[in-house]
Amino acid sequence: MAVRRRTDPAAGRLAVSAWRDGADDRPTVTTAVRFTLEEIADVAPGHAVEVRVPPWGAVQCVDGPRHTRGTPPNVVETDPQTWLGLVTGAVRWADAVADGRVSASGERSDISELLPLQAVRVRP
């Protein structure tokens, strides 16, 4: 099942590009984070892992057991700047986890193989 998009992909890519160029205003960061959350859910559909980037959003992704109530067993949570760094390849997963910028709990919470996201990579 495809992810229901709320963010126009062109607007999302533009926001990510603007963030990469130094824009840190709320509308840019909000659009970039929401677009990339939608993108990871599209790339890895499922309900086994919940990715949270407060206050801008959360998605469930990765194929596996479905979570239905309470706190999910597999959660990734980080701040917007770290998330955008991860999805663009500016931040390495292992570094962000090691220094506490990413909280990843549960046996399926390592989403490093999904990062950086193809849709937001810099193209030569």
mmCIF file of C-alpha atoms in Angstrom:
data_model
loop_
_atom_site.group_PDB
_atom_site.id
_atom_site.type_symbol
_atom_site.label_atom_id
_atom_site.label_comp_id
_atom_site.label_asym_id
_atom_site.label_seq_id
_atom_site.Cartn_x
_atom_site.Cartn_y
_atom_site.Cartn_z
ATOM 1 C CA MET A 1 0.000 0.000 0.000
ATOM 2 C CA ALA A 2 1.422 3.372 -1.015
ATOM 3 C CA VAL A 3 1.943 6.103 1.539
ATOM 4 C CA ARG A 4 -0.613 8.869 1.422
ATOM 5 C CA ARG A 5 1.402 11.945 0.507
ATOM 6 C CA ARG A 6 0.579 15.236 2.128
ATOM 7 C CA THR A 7 3.693 17.028 0.939
ATOM 8 C CA ASP A 8 4.202 17.721 -2.744
ATOM 9 C CA PRO A 9 7.476 15.926 -3.610
ATOM 10 C CA ALA A 10 8.788 18.930 -5.562
ATOM 11 C CA ALA A 11 8.140 21.213 -2.582
ATOM 12 C CA GLY A 12 9.727 18.649 -0.274
ATOM 13 C CA ARG A 13 12.892 18.361 -2.352
ATOM 14 C CA LEU A 14 13.079 22.158 -2.578
ATOM 15 C CA ALA A 15 12.785 22.457 1.206
ATOM 16 C CA VAL A 16 15.508 19.843 1.745
ATOM 17 C CA SER A 17 17.750 21.673 -0.712
ATOM 18 C CA ALA A 18 17.095 24.998 1.043
ATOM 19 C CA TRP A 19 17.873 23.382 4.418
ATOM 20 C CA ARG A 20 21.084 21.964 2.998
ATOM 21 C CA ASP A 21 21.979 25.506 1.872
ATOM 22 C CA GLY A 22 21.495 26.828 5.412
ATOM 23 C CA ALA A 23 17.813 27.727 5.681
ATOM 24 C CA ASP A 24 16.545 26.916 9.163
ATOM 25 C CA ASP A 25 13.227 28.751 9.248
ATOM 26 C CA ARG A 26 10.244 26.841 10.592
ATOM 27 C CA PRO A 27 8.322 26.436 7.297
ATOM 28 C CA THR A 28 11.395 25.066 5.482
ATOM 29 C CA VAL A 29 12.336 22.620 8.236
ATOM 30 C CA THR A 30 8.730 21.515 8.694
ATOM 31 C CA THR A 31 8.282 20.780 4.993
ATOM 32 C CA ALA A 32 11.661 19.033 4.713
ATOM 33 C CA VAL A 33 11.033 16.822 7.756
ATOM 34 C CA ARG A 34 7.493 15.876 6.770
ATOM 35 C CA PHE A 35 8.538 15.115 3.191
ATOM 36 C CA THR A 36 11.404 12.882 4.308
ATOM 37 C CA LEU A 37 9.242 11.054 6.844
ATOM 38 C CA GLU A 38 6.721 10.355 4.087
ATOM 39 C CA GLU A 39 9.586 9.257 1.851
ATOM 40 C CA ILE A 40 11.025 6.735 4.325
ATOM 41 C CA ALA A 41 7.552 5.281 4.843
ATOM 42 C CA ASP A 42 7.246 4.959 1.062
ATOM 43 C CA VAL A 43 10.699 3.367 0.659
ATOM 44 C CA ALA A 44 10.189 0.907 3.534
ATOM 45 C CA PRO A 45 6.441 0.353 3.935
ATOM 46 C CA GLY A 46 5.245 -1.408 7.043
ATOM 47 C CA HIS A 47 4.435 -0.920 10.690
ATOM 48 C CA ALA A 48 7.343 -2.470 12.593
ATOM 49 C CA VAL A 49 9.258 0.746 13.365
ATOM 50 C CA GLU A 50 7.973 4.143 14.374
ATOM 51 C CA VAL A 51 10.193 7.076 13.370
ATOM 52 C CA ARG A 52 9.522 10.224 15.391
ATOM 53 C CA VAL A 53 10.820 13.721 14.697
ATOM 54 C CA PRO A 54 9.027 15.923 17.206
ATOM 55 C CA PRO A 55 7.230 18.226 16.837
ATOM 56 C CA TRP A 56 6.917 17.733 13.073
ATOM 57 C CA GLY A 57 5.769 14.206 12.703
ATOM 58 C CA ALA A 58 6.023 10.459 13.043
ATOM 59 C CA VAL A 59 5.552 7.577 10.647
ATOM 60 C CA GLN A 60 5.483 3.836 10.843
ATOM 61 C CA CYS A 61 7.691 1.984 8.400
ATOM 62 C CA VAL A 62 9.648 -1.249 7.835
ATOM 63 C CA ASP A 63 7.947 -4.532 7.155
ATOM 64 C CA GLY A 64 7.346 -6.751 10.155
ATOM 65 C CA PRO A 65 5.008 -7.211 13.100
ATOM 66 C CA ARG A 66 2.352 -4.522 13.318
ATOM 67 C CA HIS A 67 2.138 -2.397 16.425
ATOM 68 C CA THR A 68 -1.376 -1.524 17.599
ATOM 69 C CA ARG A 69 -1.370 -0.079 21.155
ATOM 70 C CA GLY A 70 0.827 1.795 23.586
ATOM 71 C CA THR A 71 4.485 2.489 22.956
ATOM 72 C CA PRO A 72 5.758 0.629 19.905
ATOM 73 C CA PRO A 73 8.545 -1.902 20.534
ATOM 74 C CA ASN A 74 10.768 -0.369 17.827
ATOM 75 C CA VAL A 75 11.148 3.404 17.977
ATOM 76 C CA VAL A 76 13.583 5.837 16.418
ATOM 77 C CA GLU A 77 13.425 9.396 17.736
ATOM 78 C CA THR A 78 15.572 12.387 16.930
ATOM 79 C CA ASP A 79 15.483 16.159 16.477
ATOM 80 C CA PRO A 80 14.770 17.771 13.081
ATOM 81 C CA GLN A 81 18.369 18.833 12.365
ATOM 82 C CA THR A 82 19.763 15.368 13.049
ATOM 83 C CA TRP A 83 16.988 13.721 11.024
ATOM 84 C CA LEU A 84 17.666 15.924 8.017
ATOM 85 C CA GLY A 85 21.381 15.235 8.395
ATOM 86 C CA LEU A 86 20.705 11.489 8.402
ATOM 87 C CA VAL A 87 18.407 11.479 5.385
ATOM 88 C CA THR A 88 20.772 13.660 3.330
ATOM 89 C CA GLY A 89 23.911 11.741 4.272
ATOM 90 C CA ALA A 90 25.481 14.638 6.188
ATOM 91 C CA VAL A 91 25.271 12.639 9.447
ATOM 92 C CA ARG A 92 26.187 8.982 9.877
ATOM 93 C CA TRP A 93 23.688 6.761 11.717
ATOM 94 C CA ALA A 94 26.343 5.180 13.955
ATOM 95 C CA ASP A 95 27.690 8.581 15.002
ATOM 96 C CA ALA A 96 24.236 9.971 15.790
ATOM 97 C CA VAL A 97 23.314 6.912 17.868
ATOM 98 C CA ALA A 98 26.686 6.869 19.652
ATOM 99 C CA ASP A 99 26.508 10.501 20.716
ATOM 100 C CA GLY A 100 22.839 10.384 21.726
ATOM 101 C CA ARG A 101 21.321 12.484 18.943
ATOM 102 C CA VAL A 102 19.239 9.440 17.934
ATOM 103 C CA SER A 103 17.341 7.259 20.356
ATOM 104 C CA ALA A 104 16.796 3.853 18.763
ATOM 105 C CA SER A 105 15.074 1.172 20.810
ATOM 106 C CA GLY A 106 14.005 -2.292 19.769
ATOM 107 C CA GLU A 107 15.599 -5.016 17.705
ATOM 108 C CA ARG A 108 14.324 -3.599 14.389
ATOM 109 C CA SER A 109 15.121 0.048 15.091
ATOM 110 C CA ASP A 110 18.393 0.195 13.143
ATOM 111 C CA ILE A 111 17.256 1.912 9.943
ATOM 112 C CA SER A 112 20.770 2.755 8.760
ATOM 113 C CA GLU A 113 20.375 0.654 5.613
ATOM 114 C CA LEU A 114 17.610 3.022 4.482
ATOM 115 C CA LEU A 115 19.761 6.136 4.850
ATOM 116 C CA PRO A 116 20.527 8.455 3.185
ATOM 117 C CA LEU A 117 17.279 8.631 1.255
ATOM 118 C CA GLN A 118 17.701 8.409 -2.503
ATOM 119 C CA ALA A 119 15.095 11.142 -3.104
ATOM 120 C CA VAL A 120 17.172 13.801 -1.333
ATOM 121 C CA ARG A 121 20.723 12.878 -2.339
ATOM 122 C CA VAL A 122 22.732 15.562 -4.056
ATOM 123 C CA ARG A 123 22.934 14.812 -7.730
ATOM 124 C CA PRO A 124 26.104 15.743 -9.640
#
